[in-house]
XYZ file of N, CA, C and O in Angstrom:
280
model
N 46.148 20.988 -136.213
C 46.209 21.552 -134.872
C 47.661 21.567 -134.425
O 48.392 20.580 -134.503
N 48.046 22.806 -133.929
C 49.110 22.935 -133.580
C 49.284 22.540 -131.982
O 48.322 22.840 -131.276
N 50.488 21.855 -131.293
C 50.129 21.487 -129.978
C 51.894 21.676 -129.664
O 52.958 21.351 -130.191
N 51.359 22.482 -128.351
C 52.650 22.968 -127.600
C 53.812 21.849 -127.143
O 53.153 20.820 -127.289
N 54.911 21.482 -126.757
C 55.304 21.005 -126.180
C 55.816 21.237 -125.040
O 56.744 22.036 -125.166
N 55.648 20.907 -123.946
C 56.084 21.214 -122.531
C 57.149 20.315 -122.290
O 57.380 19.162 -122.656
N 57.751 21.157 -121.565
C 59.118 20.255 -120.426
C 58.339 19.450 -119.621
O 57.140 19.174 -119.652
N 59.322 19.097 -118.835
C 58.922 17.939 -118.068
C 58.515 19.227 -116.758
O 57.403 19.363 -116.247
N 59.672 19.998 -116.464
C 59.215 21.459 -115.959
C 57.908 21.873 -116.075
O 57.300 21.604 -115.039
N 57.458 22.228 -116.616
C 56.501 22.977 -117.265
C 55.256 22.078 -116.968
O 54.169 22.487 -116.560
N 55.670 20.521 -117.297
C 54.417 20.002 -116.942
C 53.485 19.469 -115.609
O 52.302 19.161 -115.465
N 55.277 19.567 -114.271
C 55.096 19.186 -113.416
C 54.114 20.763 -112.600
O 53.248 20.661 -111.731
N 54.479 21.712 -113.056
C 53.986 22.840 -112.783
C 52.469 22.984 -112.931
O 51.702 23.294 -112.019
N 52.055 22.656 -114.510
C 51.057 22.601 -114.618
C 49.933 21.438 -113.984
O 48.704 21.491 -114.000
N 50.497 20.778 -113.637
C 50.121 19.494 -112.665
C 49.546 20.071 -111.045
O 48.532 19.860 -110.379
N 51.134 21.122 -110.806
C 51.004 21.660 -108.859
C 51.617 20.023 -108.696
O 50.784 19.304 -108.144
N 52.779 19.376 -109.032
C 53.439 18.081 -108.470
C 54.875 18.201 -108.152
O 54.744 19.405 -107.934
N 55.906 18.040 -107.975
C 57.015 17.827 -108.285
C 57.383 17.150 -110.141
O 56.882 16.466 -111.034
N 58.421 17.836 -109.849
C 59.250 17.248 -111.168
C 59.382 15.623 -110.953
O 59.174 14.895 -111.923
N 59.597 15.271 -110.159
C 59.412 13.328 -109.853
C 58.907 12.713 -110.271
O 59.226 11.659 -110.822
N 57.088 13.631 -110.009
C 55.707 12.728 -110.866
C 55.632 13.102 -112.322
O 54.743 12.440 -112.859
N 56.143 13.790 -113.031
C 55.890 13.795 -114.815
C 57.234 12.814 -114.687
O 56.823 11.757 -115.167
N 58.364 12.643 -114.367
C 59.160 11.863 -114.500
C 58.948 10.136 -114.968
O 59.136 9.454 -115.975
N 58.372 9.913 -113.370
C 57.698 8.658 -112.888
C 56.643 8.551 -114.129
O 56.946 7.518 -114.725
N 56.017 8.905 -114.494
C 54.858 8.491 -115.819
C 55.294 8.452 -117.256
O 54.688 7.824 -118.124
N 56.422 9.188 -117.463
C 57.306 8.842 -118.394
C 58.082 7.698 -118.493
O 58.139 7.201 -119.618
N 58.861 7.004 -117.354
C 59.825 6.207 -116.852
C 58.660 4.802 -117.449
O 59.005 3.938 -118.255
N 57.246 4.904 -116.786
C 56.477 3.869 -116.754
C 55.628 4.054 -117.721
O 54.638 3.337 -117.572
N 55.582 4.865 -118.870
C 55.380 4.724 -120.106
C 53.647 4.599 -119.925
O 52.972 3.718 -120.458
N 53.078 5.764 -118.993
C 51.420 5.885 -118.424
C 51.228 7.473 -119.264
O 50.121 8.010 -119.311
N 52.242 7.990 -119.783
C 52.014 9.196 -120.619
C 52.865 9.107 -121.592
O 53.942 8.510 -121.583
N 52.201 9.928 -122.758
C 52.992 9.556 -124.224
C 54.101 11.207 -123.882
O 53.775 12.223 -123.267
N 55.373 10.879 -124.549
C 56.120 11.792 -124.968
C 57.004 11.604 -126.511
O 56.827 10.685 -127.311
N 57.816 12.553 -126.628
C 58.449 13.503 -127.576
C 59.909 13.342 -127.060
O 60.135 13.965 -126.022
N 60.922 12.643 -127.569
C 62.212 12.426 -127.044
C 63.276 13.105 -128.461
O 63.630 12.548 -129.500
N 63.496 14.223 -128.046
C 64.492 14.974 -129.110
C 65.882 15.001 -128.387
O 66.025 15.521 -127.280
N 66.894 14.406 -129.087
C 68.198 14.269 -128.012
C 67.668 13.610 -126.976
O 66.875 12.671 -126.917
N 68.321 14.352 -126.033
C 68.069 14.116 -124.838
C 67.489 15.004 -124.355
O 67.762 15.142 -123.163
N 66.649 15.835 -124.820
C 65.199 16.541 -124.062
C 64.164 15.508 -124.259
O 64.216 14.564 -125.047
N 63.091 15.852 -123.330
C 62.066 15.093 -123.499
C 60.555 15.983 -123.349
O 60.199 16.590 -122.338
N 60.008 15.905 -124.278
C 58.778 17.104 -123.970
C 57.602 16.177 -124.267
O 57.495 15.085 -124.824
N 56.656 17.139 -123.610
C 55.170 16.103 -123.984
C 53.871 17.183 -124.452
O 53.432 18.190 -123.897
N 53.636 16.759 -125.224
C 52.633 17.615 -125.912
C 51.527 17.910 -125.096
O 50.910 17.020 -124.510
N 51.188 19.298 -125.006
C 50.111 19.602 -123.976
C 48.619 19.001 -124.170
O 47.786 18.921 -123.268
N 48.449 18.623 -125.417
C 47.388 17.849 -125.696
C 46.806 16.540 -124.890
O 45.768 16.057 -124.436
N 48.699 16.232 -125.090
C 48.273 14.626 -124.170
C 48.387 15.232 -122.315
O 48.808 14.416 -121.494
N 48.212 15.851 -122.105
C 48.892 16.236 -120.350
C 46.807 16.464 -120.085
O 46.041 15.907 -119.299
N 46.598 17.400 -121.039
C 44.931 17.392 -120.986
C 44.342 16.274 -120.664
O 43.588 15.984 -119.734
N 45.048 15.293 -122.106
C 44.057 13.765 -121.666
C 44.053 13.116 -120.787
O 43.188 12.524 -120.142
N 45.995 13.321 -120.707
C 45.670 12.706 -118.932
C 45.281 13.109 -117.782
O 45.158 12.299 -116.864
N 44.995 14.536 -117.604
C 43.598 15.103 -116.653
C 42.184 14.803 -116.928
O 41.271 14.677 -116.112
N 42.156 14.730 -117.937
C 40.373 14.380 -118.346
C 40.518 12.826 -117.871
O 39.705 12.421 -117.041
N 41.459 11.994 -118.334
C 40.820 10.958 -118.099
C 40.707 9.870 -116.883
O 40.298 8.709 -116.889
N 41.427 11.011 -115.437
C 41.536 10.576 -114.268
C 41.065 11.426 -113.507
O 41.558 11.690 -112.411
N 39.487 12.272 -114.251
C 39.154 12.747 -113.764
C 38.076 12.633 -113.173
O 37.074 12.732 -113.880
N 37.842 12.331 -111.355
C 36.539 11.654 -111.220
C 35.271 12.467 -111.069
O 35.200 13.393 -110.261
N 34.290 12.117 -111.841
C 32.700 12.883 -111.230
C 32.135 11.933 -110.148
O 32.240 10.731 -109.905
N 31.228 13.419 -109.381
C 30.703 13.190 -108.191
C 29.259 12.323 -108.509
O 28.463 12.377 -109.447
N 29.310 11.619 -107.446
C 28.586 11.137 -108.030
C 26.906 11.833 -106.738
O 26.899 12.464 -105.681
N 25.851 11.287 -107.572
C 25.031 12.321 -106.705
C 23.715 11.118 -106.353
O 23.215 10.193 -106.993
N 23.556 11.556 -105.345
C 22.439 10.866 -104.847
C 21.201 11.262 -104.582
O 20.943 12.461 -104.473
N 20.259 10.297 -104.440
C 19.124 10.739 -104.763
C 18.843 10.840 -102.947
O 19.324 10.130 -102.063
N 17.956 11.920 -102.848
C 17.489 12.096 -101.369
C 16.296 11.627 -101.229
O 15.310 12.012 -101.858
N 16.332 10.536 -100.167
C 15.223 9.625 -99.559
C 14.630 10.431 -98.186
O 15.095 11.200 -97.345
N 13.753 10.000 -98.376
C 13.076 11.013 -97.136
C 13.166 9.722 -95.929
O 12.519 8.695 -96.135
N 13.780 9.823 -95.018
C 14.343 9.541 -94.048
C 13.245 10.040 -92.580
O 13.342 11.148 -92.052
N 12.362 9.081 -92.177
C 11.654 9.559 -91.031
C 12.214 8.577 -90.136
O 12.842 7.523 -90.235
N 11.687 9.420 -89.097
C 12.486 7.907 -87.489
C 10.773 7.753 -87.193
O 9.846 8.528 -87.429
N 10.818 6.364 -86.559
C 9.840 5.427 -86.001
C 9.389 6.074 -84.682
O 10.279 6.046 -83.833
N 8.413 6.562 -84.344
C 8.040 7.256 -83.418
C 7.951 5.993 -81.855
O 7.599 6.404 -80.749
């Protein structure tokens, strides 16, 4: 499998964040990257995982039938 590498650009975009927050998760080592020179890219694979895996489901409830006390 071939997997893209994104800028830090590119990823903050694909996020809708500032460039700050792909920064900040790099800095604190909460997302894996790709350090060539001094570029730094992160494989779009992992940018997925880290949407899937902070991604919350709703949770659903069951409907009780609810009468008032006459």
């Amino acid at each position: 499998m071939t997997d893209r590498y994104l800028s830090v650009d590119q990823v903050a975009e694909l996020l809708g964040t500032s460039v700050r927050f792909p920064r900040r998760l790099i800095e604190e080592r909460r997302i894996r990257y790709v350090k060539l020179g001094r570029h730094v890219r992160i494989p779009e694979s992992v940018v997925e995982e880290f949407i899937r895996s902070r991604t919350v489901e709703p949770i659903r409830l069951r409907r009780t039938s609810l009468r008032r006390a006459a």
